[in-house]
PDB file of C-alpha atoms in Angstrom:
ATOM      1  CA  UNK L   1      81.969  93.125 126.340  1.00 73.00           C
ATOM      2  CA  UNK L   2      83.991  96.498 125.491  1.00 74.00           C
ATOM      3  CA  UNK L   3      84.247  97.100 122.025  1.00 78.00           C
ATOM      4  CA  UNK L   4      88.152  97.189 120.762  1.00 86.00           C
ATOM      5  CA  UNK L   5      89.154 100.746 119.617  1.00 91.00           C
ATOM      6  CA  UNK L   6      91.838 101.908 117.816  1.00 92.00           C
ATOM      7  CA  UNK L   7      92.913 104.756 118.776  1.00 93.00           C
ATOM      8  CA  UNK L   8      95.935 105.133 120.793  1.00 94.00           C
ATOM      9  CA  UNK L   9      95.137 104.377 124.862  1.00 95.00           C
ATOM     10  CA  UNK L  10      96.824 106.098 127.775  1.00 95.00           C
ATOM     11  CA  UNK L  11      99.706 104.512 128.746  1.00 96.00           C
ATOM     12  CA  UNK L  12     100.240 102.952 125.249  1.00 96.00           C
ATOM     13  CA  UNK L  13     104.298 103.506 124.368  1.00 97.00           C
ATOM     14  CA  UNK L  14     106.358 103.862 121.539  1.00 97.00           C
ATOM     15  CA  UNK L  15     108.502 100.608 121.554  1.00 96.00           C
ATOM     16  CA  UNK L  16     112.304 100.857 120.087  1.00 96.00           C
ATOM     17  CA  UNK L  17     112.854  99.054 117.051  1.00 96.00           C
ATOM     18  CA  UNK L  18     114.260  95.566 117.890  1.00 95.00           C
ATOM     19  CA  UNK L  19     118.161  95.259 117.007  1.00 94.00           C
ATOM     20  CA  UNK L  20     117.198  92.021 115.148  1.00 93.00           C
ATOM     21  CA  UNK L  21     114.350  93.613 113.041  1.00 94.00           C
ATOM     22  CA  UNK L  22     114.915  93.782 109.613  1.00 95.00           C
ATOM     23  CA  UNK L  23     117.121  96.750 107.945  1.00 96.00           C
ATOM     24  CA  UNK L  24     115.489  99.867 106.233  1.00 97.00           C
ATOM     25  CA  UNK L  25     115.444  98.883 102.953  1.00 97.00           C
ATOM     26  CA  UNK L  26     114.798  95.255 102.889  1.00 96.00           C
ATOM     27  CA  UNK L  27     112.234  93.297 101.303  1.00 95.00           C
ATOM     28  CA  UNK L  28     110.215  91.556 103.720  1.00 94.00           C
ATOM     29  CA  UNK L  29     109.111  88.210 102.864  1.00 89.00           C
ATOM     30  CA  UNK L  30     105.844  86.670 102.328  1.00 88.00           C
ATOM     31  CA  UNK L  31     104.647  84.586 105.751  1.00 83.00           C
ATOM     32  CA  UNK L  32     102.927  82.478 103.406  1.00 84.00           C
ATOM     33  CA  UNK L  33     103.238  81.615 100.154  1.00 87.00           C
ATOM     34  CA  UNK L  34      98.895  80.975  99.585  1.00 85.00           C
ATOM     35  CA  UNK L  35      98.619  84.143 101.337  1.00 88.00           C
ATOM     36  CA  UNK L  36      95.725  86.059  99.350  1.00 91.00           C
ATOM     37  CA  UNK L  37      97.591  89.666  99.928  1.00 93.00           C
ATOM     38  CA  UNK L  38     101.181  88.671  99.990  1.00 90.00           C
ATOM     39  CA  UNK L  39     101.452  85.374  98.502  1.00 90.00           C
ATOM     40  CA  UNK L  40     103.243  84.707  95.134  1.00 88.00           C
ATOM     41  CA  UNK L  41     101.328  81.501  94.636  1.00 87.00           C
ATOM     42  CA  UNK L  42      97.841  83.319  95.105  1.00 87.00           C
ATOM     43  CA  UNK L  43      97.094  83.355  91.664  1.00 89.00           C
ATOM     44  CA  UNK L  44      95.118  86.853  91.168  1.00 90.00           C
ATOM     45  CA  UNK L  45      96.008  87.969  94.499  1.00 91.00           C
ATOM     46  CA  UNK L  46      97.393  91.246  95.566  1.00 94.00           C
ATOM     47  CA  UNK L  47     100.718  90.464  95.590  1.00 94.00           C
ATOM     48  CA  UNK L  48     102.094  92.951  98.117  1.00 96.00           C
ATOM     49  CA  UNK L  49     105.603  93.783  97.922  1.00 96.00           C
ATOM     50  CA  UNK L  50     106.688  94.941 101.479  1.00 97.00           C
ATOM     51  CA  UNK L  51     109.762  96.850 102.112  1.00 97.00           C
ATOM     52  CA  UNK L  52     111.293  97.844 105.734  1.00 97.00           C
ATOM     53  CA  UNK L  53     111.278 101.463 106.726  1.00 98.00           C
ATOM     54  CA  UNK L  54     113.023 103.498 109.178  1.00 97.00           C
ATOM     55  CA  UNK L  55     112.109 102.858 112.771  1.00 97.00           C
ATOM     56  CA  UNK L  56     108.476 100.612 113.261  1.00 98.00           C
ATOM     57  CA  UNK L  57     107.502 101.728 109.701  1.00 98.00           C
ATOM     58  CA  UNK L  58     107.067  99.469 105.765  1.00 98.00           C
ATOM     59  CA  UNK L  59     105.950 101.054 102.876  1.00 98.00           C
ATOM     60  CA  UNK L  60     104.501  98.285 100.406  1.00 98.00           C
ATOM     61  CA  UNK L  61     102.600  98.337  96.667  1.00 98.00           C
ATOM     62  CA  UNK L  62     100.254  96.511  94.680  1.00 94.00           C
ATOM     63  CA  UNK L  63      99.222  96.996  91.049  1.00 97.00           C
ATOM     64  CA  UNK L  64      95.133  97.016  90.994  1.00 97.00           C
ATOM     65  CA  UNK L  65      94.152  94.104  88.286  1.00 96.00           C
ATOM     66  CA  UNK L  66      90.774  93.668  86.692  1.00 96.00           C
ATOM     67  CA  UNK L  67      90.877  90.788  89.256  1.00 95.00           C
ATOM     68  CA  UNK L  68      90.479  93.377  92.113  1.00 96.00           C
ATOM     69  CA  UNK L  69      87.259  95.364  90.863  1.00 96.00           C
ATOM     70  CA  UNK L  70      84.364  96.095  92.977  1.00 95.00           C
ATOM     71  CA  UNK L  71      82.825  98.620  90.323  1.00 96.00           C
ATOM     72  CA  UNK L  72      83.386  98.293  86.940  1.00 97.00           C
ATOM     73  CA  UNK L  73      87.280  99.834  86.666  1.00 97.00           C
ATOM     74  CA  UNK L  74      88.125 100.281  90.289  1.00 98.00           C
ATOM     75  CA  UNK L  75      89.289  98.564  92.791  1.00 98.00           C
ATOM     76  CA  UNK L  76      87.212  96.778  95.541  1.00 97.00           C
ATOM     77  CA  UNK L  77      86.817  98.506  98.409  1.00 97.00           C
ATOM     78  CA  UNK L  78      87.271  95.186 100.439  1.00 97.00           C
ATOM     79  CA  UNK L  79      90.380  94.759  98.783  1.00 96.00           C
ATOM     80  CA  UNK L  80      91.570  98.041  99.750  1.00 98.00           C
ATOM     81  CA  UNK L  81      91.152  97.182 103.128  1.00 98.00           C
ATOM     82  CA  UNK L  82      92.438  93.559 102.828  1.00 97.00           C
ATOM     83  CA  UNK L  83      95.591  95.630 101.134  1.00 98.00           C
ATOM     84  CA  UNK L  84      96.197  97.994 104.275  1.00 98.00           C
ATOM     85  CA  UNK L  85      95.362  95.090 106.820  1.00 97.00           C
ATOM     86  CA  UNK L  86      98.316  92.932 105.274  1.00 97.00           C
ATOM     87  CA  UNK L  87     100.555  96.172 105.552  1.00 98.00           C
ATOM     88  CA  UNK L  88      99.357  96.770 109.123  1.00 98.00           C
ATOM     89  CA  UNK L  89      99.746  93.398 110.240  1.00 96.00           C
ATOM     90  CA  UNK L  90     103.159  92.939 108.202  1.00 96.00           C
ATOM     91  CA  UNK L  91     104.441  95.686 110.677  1.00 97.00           C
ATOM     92  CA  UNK L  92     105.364  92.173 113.296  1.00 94.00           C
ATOM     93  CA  UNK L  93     108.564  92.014 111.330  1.00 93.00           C
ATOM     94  CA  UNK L  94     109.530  94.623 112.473  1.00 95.00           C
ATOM     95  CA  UNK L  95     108.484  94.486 116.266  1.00 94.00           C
ATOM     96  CA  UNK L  96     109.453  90.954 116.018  1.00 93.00           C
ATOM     97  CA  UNK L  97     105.821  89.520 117.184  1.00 92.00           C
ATOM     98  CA  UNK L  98     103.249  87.614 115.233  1.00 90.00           C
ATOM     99  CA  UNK L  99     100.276  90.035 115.171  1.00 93.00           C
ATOM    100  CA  UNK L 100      96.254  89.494 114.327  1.00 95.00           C
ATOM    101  CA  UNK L 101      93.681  91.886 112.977  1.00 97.00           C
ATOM    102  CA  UNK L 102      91.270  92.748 116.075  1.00 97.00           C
ATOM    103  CA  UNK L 103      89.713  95.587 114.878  1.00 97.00           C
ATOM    104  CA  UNK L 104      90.416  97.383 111.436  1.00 98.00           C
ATOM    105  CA  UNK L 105      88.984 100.767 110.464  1.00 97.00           C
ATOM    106  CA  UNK L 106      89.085 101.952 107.218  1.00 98.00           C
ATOM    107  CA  UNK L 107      88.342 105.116 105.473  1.00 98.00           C
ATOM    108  CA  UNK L 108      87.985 105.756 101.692  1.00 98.00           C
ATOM    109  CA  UNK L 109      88.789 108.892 100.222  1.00 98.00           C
ATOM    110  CA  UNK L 110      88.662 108.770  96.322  1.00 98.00           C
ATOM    111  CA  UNK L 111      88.196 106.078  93.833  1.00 98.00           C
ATOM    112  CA  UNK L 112      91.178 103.578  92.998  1.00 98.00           C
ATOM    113  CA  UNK L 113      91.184 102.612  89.078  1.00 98.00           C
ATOM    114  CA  UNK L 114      92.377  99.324  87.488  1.00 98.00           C
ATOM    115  CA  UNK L 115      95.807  99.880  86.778  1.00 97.00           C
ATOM    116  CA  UNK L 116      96.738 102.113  89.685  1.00 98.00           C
ATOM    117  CA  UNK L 117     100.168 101.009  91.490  1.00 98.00           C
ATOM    118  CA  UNK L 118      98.527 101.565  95.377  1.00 98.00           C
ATOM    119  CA  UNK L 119     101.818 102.703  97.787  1.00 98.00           C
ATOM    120  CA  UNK L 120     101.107 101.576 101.732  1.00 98.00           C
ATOM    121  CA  UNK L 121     102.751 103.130 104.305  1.00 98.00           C
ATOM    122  CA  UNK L 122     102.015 101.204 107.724  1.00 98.00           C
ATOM    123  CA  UNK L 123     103.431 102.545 110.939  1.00 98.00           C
ATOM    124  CA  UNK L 124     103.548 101.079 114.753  1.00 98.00           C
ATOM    125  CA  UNK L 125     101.866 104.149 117.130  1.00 98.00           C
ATOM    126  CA  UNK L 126     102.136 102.336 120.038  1.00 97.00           C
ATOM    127  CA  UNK L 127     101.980  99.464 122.125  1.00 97.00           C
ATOM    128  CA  UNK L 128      99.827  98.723 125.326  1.00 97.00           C
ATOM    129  CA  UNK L 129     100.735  94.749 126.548  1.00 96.00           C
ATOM    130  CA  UNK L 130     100.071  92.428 123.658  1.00 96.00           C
ATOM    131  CA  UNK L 131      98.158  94.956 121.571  1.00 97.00           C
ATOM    132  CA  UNK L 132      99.784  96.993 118.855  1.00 97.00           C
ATOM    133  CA  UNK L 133      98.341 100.047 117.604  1.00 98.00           C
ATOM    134  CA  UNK L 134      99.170 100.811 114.143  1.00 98.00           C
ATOM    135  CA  UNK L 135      97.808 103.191 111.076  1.00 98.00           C
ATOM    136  CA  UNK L 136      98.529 103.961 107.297  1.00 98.00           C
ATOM    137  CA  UNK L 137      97.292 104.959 103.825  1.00 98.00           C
ATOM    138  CA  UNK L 138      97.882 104.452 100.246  1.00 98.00           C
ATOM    139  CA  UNK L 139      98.282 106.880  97.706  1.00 98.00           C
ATOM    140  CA  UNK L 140      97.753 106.779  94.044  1.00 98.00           C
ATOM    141  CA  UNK L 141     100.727 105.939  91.560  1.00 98.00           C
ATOM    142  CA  UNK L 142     103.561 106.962  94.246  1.00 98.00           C
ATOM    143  CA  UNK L 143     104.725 107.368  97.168  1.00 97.00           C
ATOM    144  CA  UNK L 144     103.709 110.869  97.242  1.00 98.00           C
ATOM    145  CA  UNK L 145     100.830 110.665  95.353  1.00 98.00           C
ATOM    146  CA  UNK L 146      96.857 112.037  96.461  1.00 98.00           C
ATOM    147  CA  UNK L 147      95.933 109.830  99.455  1.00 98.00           C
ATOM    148  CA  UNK L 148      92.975 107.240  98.253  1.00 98.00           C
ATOM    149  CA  UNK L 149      92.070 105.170 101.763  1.00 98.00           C
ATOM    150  CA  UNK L 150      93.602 105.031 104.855  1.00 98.00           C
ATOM    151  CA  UNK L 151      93.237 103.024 107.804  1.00 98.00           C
ATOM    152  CA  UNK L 152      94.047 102.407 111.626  1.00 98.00           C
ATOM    153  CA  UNK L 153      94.028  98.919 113.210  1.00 98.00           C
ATOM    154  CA  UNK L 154      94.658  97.763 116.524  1.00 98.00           C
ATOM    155  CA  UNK L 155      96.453  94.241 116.092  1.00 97.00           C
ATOM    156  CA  UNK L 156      96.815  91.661 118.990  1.00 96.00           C
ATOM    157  CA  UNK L 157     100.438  89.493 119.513  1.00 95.00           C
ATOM    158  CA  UNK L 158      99.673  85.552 119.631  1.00 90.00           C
ATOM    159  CA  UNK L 159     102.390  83.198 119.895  1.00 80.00           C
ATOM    160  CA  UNK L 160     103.017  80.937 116.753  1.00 74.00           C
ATOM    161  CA  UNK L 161     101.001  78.057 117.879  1.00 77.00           C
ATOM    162  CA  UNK L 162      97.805  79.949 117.311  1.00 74.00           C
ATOM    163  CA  UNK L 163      97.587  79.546 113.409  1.00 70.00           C
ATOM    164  CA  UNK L 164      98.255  75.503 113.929  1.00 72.00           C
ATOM    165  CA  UNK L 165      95.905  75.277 116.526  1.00 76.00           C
ATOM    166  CA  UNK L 166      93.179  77.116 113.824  1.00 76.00           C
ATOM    167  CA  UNK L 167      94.917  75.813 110.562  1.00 74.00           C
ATOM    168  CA  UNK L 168      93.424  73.117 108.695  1.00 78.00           C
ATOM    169  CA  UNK L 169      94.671  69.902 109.089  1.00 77.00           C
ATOM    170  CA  UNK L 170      95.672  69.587 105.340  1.00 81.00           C
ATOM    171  CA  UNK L 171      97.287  72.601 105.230  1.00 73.00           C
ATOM    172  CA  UNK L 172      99.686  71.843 108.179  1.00 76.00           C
ATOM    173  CA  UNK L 173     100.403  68.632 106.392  1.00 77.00           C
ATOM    174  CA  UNK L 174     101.012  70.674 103.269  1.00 74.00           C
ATOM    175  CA  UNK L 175     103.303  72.848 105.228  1.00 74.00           C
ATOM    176  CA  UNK L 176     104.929  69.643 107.315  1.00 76.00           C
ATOM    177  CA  UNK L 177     105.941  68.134 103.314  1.00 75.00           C
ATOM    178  CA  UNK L 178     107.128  71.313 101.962  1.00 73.00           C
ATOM    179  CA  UNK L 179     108.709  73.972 104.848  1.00 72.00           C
ATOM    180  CA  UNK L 180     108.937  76.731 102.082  1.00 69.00           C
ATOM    181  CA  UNK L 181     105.596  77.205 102.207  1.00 64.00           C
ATOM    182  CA  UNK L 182     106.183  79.047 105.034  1.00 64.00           C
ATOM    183  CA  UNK L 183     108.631  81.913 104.536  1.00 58.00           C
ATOM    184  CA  UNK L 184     109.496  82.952 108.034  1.00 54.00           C
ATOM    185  CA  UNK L 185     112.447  80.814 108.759  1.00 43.00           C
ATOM    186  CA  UNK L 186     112.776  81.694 112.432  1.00 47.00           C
ATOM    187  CA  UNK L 187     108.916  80.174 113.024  1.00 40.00           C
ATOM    188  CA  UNK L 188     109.274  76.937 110.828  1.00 37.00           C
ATOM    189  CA  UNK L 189     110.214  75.220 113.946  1.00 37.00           C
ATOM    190  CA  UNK L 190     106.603  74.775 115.075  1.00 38.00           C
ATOM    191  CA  UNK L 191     105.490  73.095 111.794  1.00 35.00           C
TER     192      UNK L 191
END
């Protein structure tokens, strides 16, 4: 079997941003609410807030807890990753698909203390048939702030029956007894 890779193939193409994508500017919601990296009912989870950028890019931030250490004082570097991979993967707002992690590769480039607000940036590079190529970083305490990890990912469109085909059966009860559970309206359907 060929390994996945993520950097950009030949052939792969920059898509146009969908007319129906979300606006630069707005908030994009949480897919699900028990999400660990975007959920508000994760209780010490990262709490992503992702915004919609101009063309197929978010910017998003987290504030590192003393729920997210690896060493004593900074963050985990699996949480870092689990950070960029919800940013990367959050970019299917905005190309309108609904995208899974098939390979992520992550490099760490300084240290990321409790009580450091992380800003993502996530951006599409390209597209080759169902697989979307995508990279970005976080920076320290702003937007423009020294870069701390970065990462590039190559994510892989599945249709919506894919997560209730692999969900747990409670869970798509849960989700049948309370639709808000869910936050992407235009999917409930499938529930």
């Amino acid at each position: 079997m060929t390994p996945l890779r993520t950097d950009l193939p030949p052939g792969a193409q920059l898509p146009p941003r969908p007319a129906n994508a979300p606006a630069p500017g707005t908030v994009l919601p949480s897919h699900y609410v028990r999400c660990f990296a975007c959920g508000d009912q994760s209780a010490h989870g990262l709490h992503l807030r992702v915004d919609a950028d101009a063309g197929l890019a978010l910017c998003a931030t987290f504030e590192v807890t003393e729920h997210h250490q690896g060493a004593p004082g900074l963050a985990h570097g699996g949480l870092l990753s689990c950070a960029l991979d919800e940013a990367l993967g959050a970019l299917g707002h905005l190309t309108r698909t609904s995208l899974v992690t098939g390979r992520l590769e992550t490099d760490f480039l300084r240290p990321v203390p409790v009580g450091t607000v992380l800003h993502l940036s996530a951006r599409v590079e390209g597209v080759l048939g169902r697989r979307v190529y995508a990279s970005g970083e976080g920076r320290l305490n702003s937007p423009t702030g020294r870069v701390a990890v970065r990462a590039r990912g190559l994510f892989v469109e599945v249709p919506m029956e894919h997560f209730v085909t692999h969900a747990r059966a409670e869970d798509i009860q849960a989700i049948e007894q309370d639709p808000d559970l869910i936050r992407l309206r235009e999917h409930q359907t499938i529930f």
